[in-house]
mmCIF file of C-alpha atoms in Angstrom:
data_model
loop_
_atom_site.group_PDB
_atom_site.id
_atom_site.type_symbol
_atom_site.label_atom_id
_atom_site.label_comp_id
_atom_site.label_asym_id
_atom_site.label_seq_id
_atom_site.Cartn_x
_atom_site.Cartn_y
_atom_site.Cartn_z
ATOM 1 C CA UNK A 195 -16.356 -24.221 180.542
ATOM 2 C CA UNK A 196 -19.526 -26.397 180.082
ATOM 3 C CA UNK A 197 -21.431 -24.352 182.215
ATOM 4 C CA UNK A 198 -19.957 -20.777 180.085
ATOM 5 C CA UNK A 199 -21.705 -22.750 176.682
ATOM 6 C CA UNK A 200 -24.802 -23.286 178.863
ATOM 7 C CA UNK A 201 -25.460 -19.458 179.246
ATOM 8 C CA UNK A 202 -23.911 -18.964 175.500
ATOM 9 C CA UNK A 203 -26.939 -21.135 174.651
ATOM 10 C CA UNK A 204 -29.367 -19.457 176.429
ATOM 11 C CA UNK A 205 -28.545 -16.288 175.438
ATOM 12 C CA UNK A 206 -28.758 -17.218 171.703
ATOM 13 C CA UNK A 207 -31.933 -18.647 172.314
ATOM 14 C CA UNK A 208 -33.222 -15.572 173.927
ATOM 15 C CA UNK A 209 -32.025 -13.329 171.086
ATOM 16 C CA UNK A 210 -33.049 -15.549 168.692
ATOM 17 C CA UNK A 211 -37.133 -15.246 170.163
ATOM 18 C CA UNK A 212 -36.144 -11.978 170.501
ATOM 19 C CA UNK A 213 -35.605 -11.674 167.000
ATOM 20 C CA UNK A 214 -38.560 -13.730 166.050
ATOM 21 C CA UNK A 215 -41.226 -11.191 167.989
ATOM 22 C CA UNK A 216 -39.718 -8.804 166.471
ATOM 23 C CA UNK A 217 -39.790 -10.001 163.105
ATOM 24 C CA UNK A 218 -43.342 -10.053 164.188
ATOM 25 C CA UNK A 219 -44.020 -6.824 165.344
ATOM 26 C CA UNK A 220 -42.441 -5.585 162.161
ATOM 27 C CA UNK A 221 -45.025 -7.465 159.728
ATOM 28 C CA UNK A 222 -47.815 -5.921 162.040
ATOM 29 C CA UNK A 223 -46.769 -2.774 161.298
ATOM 30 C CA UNK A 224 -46.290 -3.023 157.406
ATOM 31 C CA UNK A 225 -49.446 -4.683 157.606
ATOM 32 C CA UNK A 226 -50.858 -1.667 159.724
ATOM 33 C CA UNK A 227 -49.003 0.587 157.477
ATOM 34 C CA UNK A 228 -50.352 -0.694 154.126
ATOM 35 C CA UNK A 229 -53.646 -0.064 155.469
ATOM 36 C CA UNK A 230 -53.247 3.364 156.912
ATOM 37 C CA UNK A 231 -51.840 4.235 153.127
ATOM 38 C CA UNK A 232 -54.924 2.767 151.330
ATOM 39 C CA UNK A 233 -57.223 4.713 153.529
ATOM 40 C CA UNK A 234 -54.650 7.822 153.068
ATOM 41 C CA UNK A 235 -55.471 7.212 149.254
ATOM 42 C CA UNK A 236 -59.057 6.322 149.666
ATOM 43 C CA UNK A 237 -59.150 9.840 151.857
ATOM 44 C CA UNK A 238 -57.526 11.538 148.653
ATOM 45 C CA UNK A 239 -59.566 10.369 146.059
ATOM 46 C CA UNK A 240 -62.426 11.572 147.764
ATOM 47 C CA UNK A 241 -61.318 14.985 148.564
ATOM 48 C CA UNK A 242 -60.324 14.874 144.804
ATOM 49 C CA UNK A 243 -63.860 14.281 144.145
ATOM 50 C CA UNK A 244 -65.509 16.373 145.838
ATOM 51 C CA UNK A 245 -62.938 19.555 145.073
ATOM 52 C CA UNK A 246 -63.848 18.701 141.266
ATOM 53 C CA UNK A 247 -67.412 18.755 142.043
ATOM 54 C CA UNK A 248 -67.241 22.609 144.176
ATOM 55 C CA UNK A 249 -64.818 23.768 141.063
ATOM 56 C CA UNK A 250 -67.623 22.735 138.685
ATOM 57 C CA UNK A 251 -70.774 23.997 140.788
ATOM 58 C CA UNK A 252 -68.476 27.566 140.647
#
């Protein structure tokens, strides 16, 4: 019995650093995400820019 609660323990403790690096992973990638949008927007605006500027050399 003691030794079953031994490996119940370890397993939580795995799962739970499991859970930790990927709590981790996830914030990298809304991090990585957030950034890809702003240059997605960034990208926009400028094509935005320079559309208005062919329409108004037309």
């Amino acid at each position: 019995m003691e030794n079953e609660v031994s490996q119940l323990n370890e397993v939580i403790s795995a799962l739970k650093e499991e859970k930790v690096n990927l709590e981790k992973s996830l914030y990298s990638n809304q991090q990585q995400l957030a950034k890809l949008q702003e240059e997605k927007s960034d990208v926009l605006r400028e094509l935005d820019i320079q559309r208005s500027s062919v329409s108004t050399l037309q």
